[in-house]
Amino acid sequence: KIAVAKWFALLGIQNTDSSTTADVTLVFRTPGVAAPAATITGISIPPQSTYYLNTQTSTLPEVTGLGDWKGSVEATATNGVKLAGNSIQFNTNNLTKGLHNALTTSEQANKFYLPLMHSQGSQTPGFIGWLGWLAILNPTGTDITVDIALNGTNLATNSPLNTTVNNLLVPANSLVEFQASQAPAIGATTRWKGSVVVTGDSGATFYAEMTNARLLGAGKTNVYYLYKGLQSGSATTIYFPYFESTSSYRSWRVIQNAGTVSTDLTFTFYNFDGSVAATTAATGVPSGGFSEIFAYNETNGPGKSWSGALKVESSGSQPIQGYATMCNDGALASSSFDLCGTYLGITE
């Protein structure tokens, strides 16, 4: 995303090679449009150096000519040098900001698991709460379709609400954004929360990532976090090297069952000296479903003044995926959060 509704981006591309200059081309792609919106060529990045592009201050005609635009950016080293990169998105109205890690070609897949998505009444006037946006990027030259399975709960009735959106078109070389409210069974005003599984048609590969944003209204700092879609694997144990449950920093863990049958989860909290601070559990997590737990108020958890490491194990050889989100409980946000960060669990 570059600039729309006071949103701007700082894009960083690093040349990871120690001796060769990277010859880089940037391609800007508009959602739903196969042809590039703009292309910047001839970018030379010296060895182990970084190229920065600030879309708020850039005078490049390719960038300024885009106007009020959002989409995806593709960075390619035409001479084969390996690159790394990310972008920081920020909003000048309410100081909302977040980090987007670059996706590499090896991260394309036919199926992705996204442990948590919010849709708490996205079209309600004056909405305040959490919202989720699923981004699906097709980097190939062929149109594809995907099925989106949403497994969750109607928060108003506390009852299961599972549905699937079939054959969503993702055009060639393009990005599609999806909200759970687009599913007819959920709709524009239902307060829903759940997990997502995205499956492409036969042979199709794509990228998927999730953004969950907390909208708080005028005078407060909105926050959001983003995480990459997780590929199906065989890991039954995942680790979070740092996890915190204090009055200053609040942590959530979200674990999705990527297996074929339900599973039980065991959470082991370790102090920094390796001793066990607490052990808790979640039972009966369905296939494709998720467990979300706020550690600060967790029954029999590590308490409200703890930090350390966390190990998550599943039962019955069912593979799991997950991430942890940590938010600071800051005064700047008027009894909310100043900033949230997320990282994926590490597998063995």
JSON list of N, CA, C and O in Angstrom, two decimals, residues 132-187:
[
{"chain": "A", "resi": 132, "resn": "GLY", "atom": "N", "xyz": [-10.58, -7.43, 10.32]},
{"chain": "A", "resi": 132, "resn": "GLY", "atom": "CA", "xyz": [-9.52, -8.16, 9.63]},
{"chain": "A", "resi": 132, "resn": "GLY", "atom": "C", "xyz": [-9.63, -8.01, 8.12]},
{"chain": "A", "resi": 132, "resn": "GLY", "atom": "O", "xyz": [-10.73, -7.97, 7.57]},
{"chain": "A", "resi": 133, "resn": "TRP", "atom": "N", "xyz": [-8.46, -7.94, 7.48]},
{"chain": "A", "resi": 133, "resn": "TRP", "atom": "CA", "xyz": [-8.38, -7.92, 6.03]},
{"chain": "A", "resi": 133, "resn": "TRP", "atom": "C", "xyz": [-7.46, -9.05, 5.58]},
{"chain": "A", "resi": 133, "resn": "TRP", "atom": "O", "xyz": [-6.31, -9.14, 6.02]},
{"chain": "A", "resi": 134, "resn": "LEU", "atom": "N", "xyz": [-7.95, -9.91, 4.73]},
{"chain": "A", "resi": 134, "resn": "LEU", "atom": "CA", "xyz": [-7.17, -10.98, 4.13]},
{"chain": "A", "resi": 134, "resn": "LEU", "atom": "C", "xyz": [-6.69, -10.52, 2.77]},
{"chain": "A", "resi": 134, "resn": "LEU", "atom": "O", "xyz": [-7.50, -10.11, 1.92]},
{"chain": "A", "resi": 135, "resn": "ALA", "atom": "N", "xyz": [-5.39, -10.56, 2.54]},
{"chain": "A", "resi": 135, "resn": "ALA", "atom": "CA", "xyz": [-4.81, -10.18, 1.25]},
{"chain": "A", "resi": 135, "resn": "ALA", "atom": "C", "xyz": [-4.32, -11.44, 0.54]},
{"chain": "A", "resi": 135, "resn": "ALA", "atom": "O", "xyz": [-3.56, -12.23, 1.13]},
{"chain": "A", "resi": 136, "resn": "ILE", "atom": "N", "xyz": [-4.77, -11.64, -0.69]},
{"chain": "A", "resi": 136, "resn": "ILE", "atom": "CA", "xyz": [-4.36, -12.78, -1.50]},
{"chain": "A", "resi": 136, "resn": "ILE", "atom": "C", "xyz": [-3.68, -12.24, -2.75]},
{"chain": "A", "resi": 136, "resn": "ILE", "atom": "O", "xyz": [-4.30, -11.49, -3.52]},
{"chain": "A", "resi": 137, "resn": "LEU", "atom": "N", "xyz": [-2.43, -12.60, -2.93]},
{"chain": "A", "resi": 137, "resn": "LEU", "atom": "CA", "xyz": [-1.64, -12.08, -4.05]},
{"chain": "A", "resi": 137, "resn": "LEU", "atom": "C", "xyz": [-1.31, -13.20, -5.02]},
{"chain": "A", "resi": 137, "resn": "LEU", "atom": "O", "xyz": [-0.72, -14.21, -4.64]},
{"chain": "A", "resi": 138, "resn": "ASN", "atom": "N", "xyz": [-1.69, -13.02, -6.27]},
{"chain": "A", "resi": 138, "resn": "ASN", "atom": "CA", "xyz": [-1.38, -13.97, -7.34]},
{"chain": "A", "resi": 138, "resn": "ASN", "atom": "C", "xyz": [-0.22, -13.40, -8.15]},
{"chain": "A", "resi": 138, "resn": "ASN", "atom": "O", "xyz": [-0.40, -12.47, -8.93]},
{"chain": "A", "resi": 139, "resn": "PRO", "atom": "N", "xyz": [1.01, -13.94, -7.99]},
{"chain": "A", "resi": 139, "resn": "PRO", "atom": "CA", "xyz": [2.16, -13.40, -8.69]},
{"chain": "A", "resi": 139, "resn": "PRO", "atom": "C", "xyz": [2.37, -14.00, -10.08]},
{"chain": "A", "resi": 139, "resn": "PRO", "atom": "O", "xyz": [3.35, -13.68, -10.75]},
{"chain": "A", "resi": 140, "resn": "THR", "atom": "N", "xyz": [1.47, -14.86, -10.50]},
{"chain": "A", "resi": 140, "resn": "THR", "atom": "CA", "xyz": [1.64, -15.56, -11.77]},
{"chain": "A", "resi": 140, "resn": "THR", "atom": "C", "xyz": [0.90, -14.84, -12.89]},
{"chain": "A", "resi": 140, "resn": "THR", "atom": "O", "xyz": [0.08, -13.95, -12.66]},
{"chain": "A", "resi": 141, "resn": "GLY", "atom": "N", "xyz": [1.13, -15.26, -14.11]},
{"chain": "A", "resi": 141, "resn": "GLY", "atom": "CA", "xyz": [0.49, -14.67, -15.27]},
{"chain": "A", "resi": 141, "resn": "GLY", "atom": "C", "xyz": [-0.84, -15.30, -15.64]},
{"chain": "A", "resi": 141, "resn": "GLY", "atom": "O", "xyz": [-1.38, -15.03, -16.72]},
{"chain": "A", "resi": 142, "resn": "THR", "atom": "N", "xyz": [-1.40, -16.11, -14.74]},
{"chain": "A", "resi": 142, "resn": "THR", "atom": "CA", "xyz": [-2.66, -16.81, -15.02]},
{"chain": "A", "resi": 142, "resn": "THR", "atom": "C", "xyz": [-3.66, -16.54, -13.91]},
{"chain": "A", "resi": 142, "resn": "THR", "atom": "O", "xyz": [-3.32, -16.57, -12.72]},
{"chain": "A", "resi": 143, "resn": "ASP", "atom": "N", "xyz": [-4.92, -16.27, -14.27]},
{"chain": "A", "resi": 143, "resn": "ASP", "atom": "CA", "xyz": [-5.97, -16.12, -13.27]},
{"chain": "A", "resi": 143, "resn": "ASP", "atom": "C", "xyz": [-6.11, -17.40, -12.45]},
{"chain": "A", "resi": 143, "resn": "ASP", "atom": "O", "xyz": [-5.97, -18.50, -12.99]},
{"chain": "A", "resi": 144, "resn": "ILE", "atom": "N", "xyz": [-6.41, -17.25, -11.15]},
{"chain": "A", "resi": 144, "resn": "ILE", "atom": "CA", "xyz": [-6.66, -18.40, -10.31]},
{"chain": "A", "resi": 144, "resn": "ILE", "atom": "C", "xyz": [-7.94, -18.14, -9.50]},
{"chain": "A", "resi": 144, "resn": "ILE", "atom": "O", "xyz": [-8.42, -17.01, -9.42]},
{"chain": "A", "resi": 145, "resn": "THR", "atom": "N", "xyz": [-8.48, -19.19, -8.92]},
{"chain": "A", "resi": 145, "resn": "THR", "atom": "CA", "xyz": [-9.57, -19.05, -7.97]},
{"chain": "A", "resi": 145, "resn": "THR", "atom": "C", "xyz": [-9.18, -19.73, -6.66]},
{"chain": "A", "resi": 145, "resn": "THR", "atom": "O", "xyz": [-8.38, -20.67, -6.65]},
{"chain": "A", "resi": 146, "resn": "VAL", "atom": "N", "xyz": [-9.73, -19.23, -5.57]},
{"chain": "A", "resi": 146, "resn": "VAL", "atom": "CA", "xyz": [-9.44, -19.79, -4.25]},
{"chain": "A", "resi": 146, "resn": "VAL", "atom": "C", "xyz": [-10.75, -19.99, -3.50]},
{"chain": "A", "resi": 146, "resn": "VAL", "atom": "O", "xyz": [-11.74, -19.29, -3.73]},
{"chain": "A", "resi": 147, "resn": "ASP", "atom": "N", "xyz": [-10.74, -20.98, -2.60]},
{"chain": "A", "resi": 147, "resn": "ASP", "atom": "CA", "xyz": [-11.84, -21.20, -1.67]},
{"chain": "A", "resi": 147, "resn": "ASP", "atom": "C", "xyz": [-11.39, -20.70, -0.29]},
{"chain": "A", "resi": 147, "resn": "ASP", "atom": "O", "xyz": [-10.26, -20.99, 0.14]},
{"chain": "A", "resi": 148, "resn": "ILE", "atom": "N", "xyz": [-12.26, -19.96, 0.40]},
{"chain": "A", "resi": 148, "resn": "ILE", "atom": "CA", "xyz": [-11.93, -19.39, 1.70]},
{"chain": "A", "resi": 148, "resn": "ILE", "atom": "C", "xyz": [-12.87, -19.98, 2.74]},
{"chain": "A", "resi": 148, "resn": "ILE", "atom": "O", "xyz": [-14.07, -19.69, 2.75]},
{"chain": "A", "resi": 149, "resn": "ALA", "atom": "N", "xyz": [-12.33, -20.85, 3.60]},
{"chain": "A", "resi": 149, "resn": "ALA", "atom": "CA", "xyz": [-13.11, -21.45, 4.68]},
{"chain": "A", "resi": 149, "resn": "ALA", "atom": "C", "xyz": [-12.94, -20.61, 5.94]},
{"chain": "A", "resi": 149, "resn": "ALA", "atom": "O", "xyz": [-11.82, -20.36, 6.38]},
{"chain": "A", "resi": 150, "resn": "LEU", "atom": "N", "xyz": [-14.06, -20.16, 6.50]},
{"chain": "A", "resi": 150, "resn": "LEU", "atom": "CA", "xyz": [-14.07, -19.35, 7.70]},
{"chain": "A", "resi": 150, "resn": "LEU", "atom": "C", "xyz": [-14.72, -20.15, 8.83]},
{"chain": "A", "resi": 150, "resn": "LEU", "atom": "O", "xyz": [-15.89, -20.53, 8.74]},
{"chain": "A", "resi": 151, "resn": "ASN", "atom": "N", "xyz": [-13.94, -20.43, 9.86]},
{"chain": "A", "resi": 151, "resn": "ASN", "atom": "CA", "xyz": [-14.39, -21.27, 10.97]},
{"chain": "A", "resi": 151, "resn": "ASN", "atom": "C", "xyz": [-14.35, -20.46, 12.25]},
{"chain": "A", "resi": 151, "resn": "ASN", "atom": "O", "xyz": [-13.28, -20.14, 12.75]},
{"chain": "A", "resi": 152, "resn": "GLY", "atom": "N", "xyz": [-15.54, -20.07, 12.76]},
{"chain": "A", "resi": 152, "resn": "GLY", "atom": "CA", "xyz": [-15.51, -19.22, 13.93]},
{"chain": "A", "resi": 152, "resn": "GLY", "atom": "C", "xyz": [-16.80, -19.16, 14.69]},
{"chain": "A", "resi": 152, "resn": "GLY", "atom": "O", "xyz": [-17.60, -20.10, 14.70]},
{"chain": "A", "resi": 153, "resn": "THR", "atom": "N", "xyz": [-17.03, -17.99, 15.33]},
{"chain": "A", "resi": 153, "resn": "THR", "atom": "CA", "xyz": [-18.12, -17.83, 16.28]},
{"chain": "A", "resi": 153, "resn": "THR", "atom": "C", "xyz": [-18.86, -16.52, 16.03]},
{"chain": "A", "resi": 153, "resn": "THR", "atom": "O", "xyz": [-18.23, -15.48, 15.77]},
{"chain": "A", "resi": 154, "resn": "ASN", "atom": "N", "xyz": [-20.18, -16.57, 16.09]},
{"chain": "A", "resi": 154, "resn": "ASN", "atom": "CA", "xyz": [-20.99, -15.36, 16.15]},
{"chain": "A", "resi": 154, "resn": "ASN", "atom": "C", "xyz": [-20.90, -14.84, 17.58]},
{"chain": "A", "resi": 154, "resn": "ASN", "atom": "O", "xyz": [-21.40, -15.47, 18.52]},
{"chain": "A", "resi": 155, "resn": "LEU", "atom": "N", "xyz": [-20.23, -13.70, 17.76]},
{"chain": "A", "resi": 155, "resn": "LEU", "atom": "CA", "xyz": [-19.95, -13.22, 19.10]},
{"chain": "A", "resi": 155, "resn": "LEU", "atom": "C", "xyz": [-21.21, -12.73, 19.82]},
{"chain": "A", "resi": 155, "resn": "LEU", "atom": "O", "xyz": [-21.24, -12.69, 21.06]},
{"chain": "A", "resi": 156, "resn": "ALA", "atom": "N", "xyz": [-22.23, -12.35, 19.07]},
{"chain": "A", "resi": 156, "resn": "ALA", "atom": "CA", "xyz": [-23.47, -11.88, 19.71]},
{"chain": "A", "resi": 156, "resn": "ALA", "atom": "C", "xyz": [-24.25, -13.02, 20.35]},
{"chain": "A", "resi": 156, "resn": "ALA", "atom": "O", "xyz": [-24.87, -12.85, 21.40]},
{"chain": "A", "resi": 157, "resn": "THR", "atom": "N", "xyz": [-24.22, -14.18, 19.71]},
{"chain": "A", "resi": 157, "resn": "THR", "atom": "CA", "xyz": [-24.98, -15.33, 20.21]},
{"chain": "A", "resi": 157, "resn": "THR", "atom": "C", "xyz": [-24.09, -16.39, 20.84]},
{"chain": "A", "resi": 157, "resn": "THR", "atom": "O", "xyz": [-24.59, -17.37, 21.39]},
{"chain": "A", "resi": 158, "resn": "ASN", "atom": "N", "xyz": [-22.75, -16.21, 20.71]},
{"chain": "A", "resi": 158, "resn": "ASN", "atom": "CA", "xyz": [-21.78, -17.19, 21.20]},
{"chain": "A", "resi": 158, "resn": "ASN", "atom": "C", "xyz": [-22.04, -18.57, 20.62]},
{"chain": "A", "resi": 158, "resn": "ASN", "atom": "O", "xyz": [-21.91, -19.60, 21.31]},
{"chain": "A", "resi": 159, "resn": "SER", "atom": "N", "xyz": [-22.39, -18.61, 19.35]},
{"chain": "A", "resi": 159, "resn": "SER", "atom": "CA", "xyz": [-22.68, -19.88, 18.68]},
{"chain": "A", "resi": 159, "resn": "SER", "atom": "C", "xyz": [-21.75, -20.05, 17.47]},
{"chain": "A", "resi": 159, "resn": "SER", "atom": "O", "xyz": [-21.28, -19.06, 16.89]},
{"chain": "A", "resi": 160, "resn": "PRO", "atom": "N", "xyz": [-21.46, -21.29, 17.07]},
{"chain": "A", "resi": 160, "resn": "PRO", "atom": "CA", "xyz": [-20.57, -21.51, 15.93]},
{"chain": "A", "resi": 160, "resn": "PRO", "atom": "C", "xyz": [-21.13, -20.89, 14.65]},
{"chain": "A", "resi": 160, "resn": "PRO", "atom": "O", "xyz": [-22.35, -20.92, 14.41]},
{"chain": "A", "resi": 161, "resn": "LEU", "atom": "N", "xyz": [-20.24, -20.31, 13.85]},
{"chain": "A", "resi": 161, "resn": "LEU", "atom": "CA", "xyz": [-20.63, -19.78, 12.55]},
{"chain": "A", "resi": 161, "resn": "LEU", "atom": "C", "xyz": [-19.50, -20.11, 11.58]},
{"chain": "A", "resi": 161, "resn": "LEU", "atom": "O", "xyz": [-18.49, -19.42, 11.52]},
{"chain": "A", "resi": 162, "resn": "ASN", "atom": "N", "xyz": [-19.68, -21.20, 10.84]},
{"chain": "A", "resi": 162, "resn": "ASN", "atom": "CA", "xyz": [-18.69, -21.67, 9.88]},
{"chain": "A", "resi": 162, "resn": "ASN", "atom": "C", "xyz": [-19.27, -21.56, 8.47]},
{"chain": "A", "resi": 162, "resn": "ASN", "atom": "O", "xyz": [-20.42, -21.93, 8.24]},
{"chain": "A", "resi": 163, "resn": "THR", "atom": "N", "xyz": [-18.49, -21.06, 7.55]},
{"chain": "A", "resi": 163, "resn": "THR", "atom": "CA", "xyz": [-18.97, -20.92, 6.18]},
{"chain": "A", "resi": 163, "resn": "THR", "atom": "C", "xyz": [-17.78, -20.93, 5.23]},
{"chain": "A", "resi": 163, "resn": "THR", "atom": "O", "xyz": [-16.63, -20.77, 5.66]},
{"chain": "A", "resi": 164, "resn": "THR", "atom": "N", "xyz": [-18.05, -21.12, 3.94]},
{"chain": "A", "resi": 164, "resn": "THR", "atom": "CA", "xyz": [-17.00, -21.14, 2.92]},
{"chain": "A", "resi": 164, "resn": "THR", "atom": "C", "xyz": [-17.42, -20.27, 1.74]},
{"chain": "A", "resi": 164, "resn": "THR", "atom": "O", "xyz": [-18.56, -20.35, 1.28]},
{"chain": "A", "resi": 165, "resn": "VAL", "atom": "N", "xyz": [-16.51, -19.44, 1.28]},
{"chain": "A", "resi": 165, "resn": "VAL", "atom": "CA", "xyz": [-16.69, -18.68, 0.05]},
{"chain": "A", "resi": 165, "resn": "VAL", "atom": "C", "xyz": [-15.90, -19.39, -1.04]},
{"chain": "A", "resi": 165, "resn": "VAL", "atom": "O", "xyz": [-14.68, -19.54, -0.93]},
{"chain": "A", "resi": 166, "resn": "ASN", "atom": "N", "xyz": [-16.59, -19.86, -2.06]},
{"chain": "A", "resi": 166, "resn": "ASN", "atom": "CA", "xyz": [-15.96, -20.67, -3.10]},
{"chain": "A", "resi": 166, "resn": "ASN", "atom": "C", "xyz": [-15.64, -19.83, -4.35]},
{"chain": "A", "resi": 166, "resn": "ASN", "atom": "O", "xyz": [-16.34, -18.89, -4.69]},
{"chain": "A", "resi": 167, "resn": "ASN", "atom": "N", "xyz": [-14.55, -20.24, -4.99]},
{"chain": "A", "resi": 167, "resn": "ASN", "atom": "CA", "xyz": [-14.19, -19.74, -6.32]},
{"chain": "A", "resi": 167, "resn": "ASN", "atom": "C", "xyz": [-14.04, -18.22, -6.38]},
{"chain": "A", "resi": 167, "resn": "ASN", "atom": "O", "xyz": [-14.51, -17.57, -7.32]},
{"chain": "A", "resi": 168, "resn": "LEU", "atom": "N", "xyz": [-13.37, -17.65, -5.39]},
{"chain": "A", "resi": 168, "resn": "LEU", "atom": "CA", "xyz": [-13.05, -16.23, -5.45]},
{"chain": "A", "resi": 168, "resn": "LEU", "atom": "C", "xyz": [-11.95, -16.02, -6.49]},
{"chain": "A", "resi": 168, "resn": "LEU", "atom": "O", "xyz": [-10.88, -16.63, -6.42]},
{"chain": "A", "resi": 169, "resn": "LEU", "atom": "N", "xyz": [-12.19, -15.14, -7.45]},
{"chain": "A", "resi": 169, "resn": "LEU", "atom": "CA", "xyz": [-11.24, -14.90, -8.52]},
{"chain": "A", "resi": 169, "resn": "LEU", "atom": "C", "xyz": [-10.11, -13.99, -8.05]},
{"chain": "A", "resi": 169, "resn": "LEU", "atom": "O", "xyz": [-10.35, -12.93, -7.48]},
{"chain": "A", "resi": 170, "resn": "VAL", "atom": "N", "xyz": [-8.87, -14.43, -8.32]},
{"chain": "A", "resi": 170, "resn": "VAL", "atom": "CA", "xyz": [-7.69, -13.60, -8.08]},
{"chain": "A", "resi": 170, "resn": "VAL", "atom": "C", "xyz": [-7.00, -13.45, -9.43]},
{"chain": "A", "resi": 170, "resn": "VAL", "atom": "O", "xyz": [-6.34, -14.37, -9.90]},
{"chain": "A", "resi": 171, "resn": "PRO", "atom": "N", "xyz": [-7.14, -12.31, -10.09]},
{"chain": "A", "resi": 171, "resn": "PRO", "atom": "CA", "xyz": [-6.60, -12.15, -11.44]},
{"chain": "A", "resi": 171, "resn": "PRO", "atom": "C", "xyz": [-5.08, -12.29, -11.49]},
{"chain": "A", "resi": 171, "resn": "PRO", "atom": "O", "xyz": [-4.38, -12.16, -10.47]},
{"chain": "A", "resi": 172, "resn": "ALA", "atom": "N", "xyz": [-4.56, -12.56, -12.67]},
{"chain": "A", "resi": 172, "resn": "ALA", "atom": "CA", "xyz": [-3.12, -12.70, -12.88]},
{"chain": "A", "resi": 172, "resn": "ALA", "atom": "C", "xyz": [-2.39, -11.44, -12.43]},
{"chain": "A", "resi": 172, "resn": "ALA", "atom": "O", "xyz": [-2.86, -10.32, -12.64]},
{"chain": "A", "resi": 173, "resn": "ASN", "atom": "N", "xyz": [-1.25, -11.64, -11.77]},
{"chain": "A", "resi": 173, "resn": "ASN", "atom": "CA", "xyz": [-0.39, -10.54, -11.34]},
{"chain": "A", "resi": 173, "resn": "ASN", "atom": "C", "xyz": [-1.15, -9.49, -10.54]},
{"chain": "A", "resi": 173, "resn": "ASN", "atom": "O", "xyz": [-0.95, -8.28, -10.71]},
{"chain": "A", "resi": 174, "resn": "SER", "atom": "N", "xyz": [-2.03, -9.94, -9.65]},
{"chain": "A", "resi": 174, "resn": "SER", "atom": "CA", "xyz": [-2.87, -8.98, -8.96]},
{"chain": "A", "resi": 174, "resn": "SER", "atom": "C", "xyz": [-3.14, -9.41, -7.53]},
{"chain": "A", "resi": 174, "resn": "SER", "atom": "O", "xyz": [-2.87, -10.54, -7.12]},
{"chain": "A", "resi": 175, "resn": "LEU", "atom": "N", "xyz": [-3.69, -8.45, -6.79]},
{"chain": "A", "resi": 175, "resn": "LEU", "atom": "CA", "xyz": [-4.00, -8.61, -5.37]},
{"chain": "A", "resi": 175, "resn": "LEU", "atom": "C", "xyz": [-5.50, -8.47, -5.16]},
{"chain": "A", "resi": 175, "resn": "LEU", "atom": "O", "xyz": [-6.14, -7.62, -5.75]},
{"chain": "A", "resi": 176, "resn": "VAL", "atom": "N", "xyz": [-6.05, -9.32, -4.29]},
{"chain": "A", "resi": 176, "resn": "VAL", "atom": "CA", "xyz": [-7.45, -9.22, -3.89]},
{"chain": "A", "resi": 176, "resn": "VAL", "atom": "C", "xyz": [-7.51, -9.10, -2.37]},
{"chain": "A", "resi": 176, "resn": "VAL", "atom": "O", "xyz": [-6.85, -9.87, -1.66]},
{"chain": "A", "resi": 177, "resn": "GLU", "atom": "N", "xyz": [-8.26, -8.12, -1.86]},
{"chain": "A", "resi": 177, "resn": "GLU", "atom": "CA", "xyz": [-8.50, -7.99, -0.42]},
{"chain": "A", "resi": 177, "resn": "GLU", "atom": "C", "xyz": [-9.88, -8.55, -0.10]},
{"chain": "A", "resi": 177, "resn": "GLU", "atom": "O", "xyz": [-10.86, -8.30, -0.82]},
{"chain": "A", "resi": 178, "resn": "PHE", "atom": "N", "xyz": [-9.97, -9.28, 1.00]},
{"chain": "A", "resi": 178, "resn": "PHE", "atom": "CA", "xyz": [-11.22, -9.94, 1.39]},
{"chain": "A", "resi": 178, "resn": "PHE", "atom": "C", "xyz": [-11.48, -9.70, 2.86]},
{"chain": "A", "resi": 178, "resn": "PHE", "atom": "O", "xyz": [-10.58, -9.82, 3.70]},
{"chain": "A", "resi": 179, "resn": "GLN", "atom": "N", "xyz": [-12.73, -9.36, 3.19]},
{"chain": "A", "resi": 179, "resn": "GLN", "atom": "CA", "xyz": [-13.17, -9.28, 4.58]},
{"chain": "A", "resi": 179, "resn": "GLN", "atom": "C", "xyz": [-14.24, -10.33, 4.83]},
{"chain": "A", "resi": 179, "resn": "GLN", "atom": "O", "xyz": [-15.01, -10.68, 3.92]},
{"chain": "A", "resi": 180, "resn": "ALA", "atom": "N", "xyz": [-14.30, -10.82, 6.05]},
{"chain": "A", "resi": 180, "resn": "ALA", "atom": "CA", "xyz": [-15.27, -11.86, 6.38]},
{"chain": "A", "resi": 180, "resn": "ALA", "atom": "C", "xyz": [-16.70, -11.38, 6.14]},
{"chain": "A", "resi": 180, "resn": "ALA", "atom": "O", "xyz": [-17.59, -12.19, 5.87]},
{"chain": "A", "resi": 181, "resn": "SER", "atom": "N", "xyz": [-16.94, -10.10, 6.21]},
{"chain": "A", "resi": 181, "resn": "SER", "atom": "CA", "xyz": [-18.27, -9.57, 5.97]},
{"chain": "A", "resi": 181, "resn": "SER", "atom": "C", "xyz": [-18.75, -9.81, 4.54]},
{"chain": "A", "resi": 181, "resn": "SER", "atom": "O", "xyz": [-19.95, -9.72, 4.26]},
{"chain": "A", "resi": 182, "resn": "GLN", "atom": "N", "xyz": [-17.83, -10.15, 3.62]},
{"chain": "A", "resi": 182, "resn": "GLN", "atom": "CA", "xyz": [-18.21, -10.46, 2.25]},
{"chain": "A", "resi": 182, "resn": "GLN", "atom": "C", "xyz": [-18.85, -11.84, 2.13]},
{"chain": "A", "resi": 182, "resn": "GLN", "atom": "O", "xyz": [-19.47, -12.15, 1.11]},
{"chain": "A", "resi": 183, "resn": "ALA", "atom": "N", "xyz": [-18.68, -12.68, 3.14]},
{"chain": "A", "resi": 183, "resn": "ALA", "atom": "CA", "xyz": [-19.34, -13.99, 3.15]},
{"chain": "A", "resi": 183, "resn": "ALA", "atom": "C", "xyz": [-20.81, -13.79, 3.48]},
{"chain": "A", "resi": 183, "resn": "ALA", "atom": "O", "xyz": [-21.13, -13.21, 4.52]},
{"chain": "A", "resi": 184, "resn": "PRO", "atom": "N", "xyz": [-21.73, -14.23, 2.64]},
{"chain": "A", "resi": 184, "resn": "PRO", "atom": "CA", "xyz": [-23.16, -14.00, 2.89]},
{"chain": "A", "resi": 184, "resn": "PRO", "atom": "C", "xyz": [-23.62, -14.48, 4.26]},
{"chain": "A", "resi": 184, "resn": "PRO", "atom": "O", "xyz": [-24.48, -13.85, 4.89]},
{"chain": "A", "resi": 185, "resn": "ALA", "atom": "N", "xyz": [-23.06, -15.58, 4.75]},
{"chain": "A", "resi": 185, "resn": "ALA", "atom": "CA", "xyz": [-23.50, -16.12, 6.04]},
{"chain": "A", "resi": 185, "resn": "ALA", "atom": "C", "xyz": [-23.07, -15.25, 7.21]},
{"chain": "A", "resi": 185, "resn": "ALA", "atom": "O", "xyz": [-23.62, -15.36, 8.31]},
{"chain": "A", "resi": 186, "resn": "ILE", "atom": "N", "xyz": [-22.08, -14.38, 6.99]},
{"chain": "A", "resi": 186, "resn": "ILE", "atom": "CA", "xyz": [-21.61, -13.48, 8.05]},
{"chain": "A", "resi": 186, "resn": "ILE", "atom": "C", "xyz": [-22.20, -12.09, 7.86]},
{"chain": "A", "resi": 186, "resn": "ILE", "atom": "O", "xyz": [-22.83, -11.53, 8.76]},
{"chain": "A", "resi": 187, "resn": "GLY", "atom": "N", "xyz": [-22.01, -11.51, 6.70]},
{"chain": "A", "resi": 187, "resn": "GLY", "atom": "CA", "xyz": [-22.63, -10.24, 6.39]},
{"chain": "A", "resi": 187, "resn": "GLY", "atom": "C", "xyz": [-21.94, -9.04, 7.02]},
{"chain": "A", "resi": 187, "resn": "GLY", "atom": "O", "xyz": [-20.93, -9.16, 7.71]}
]
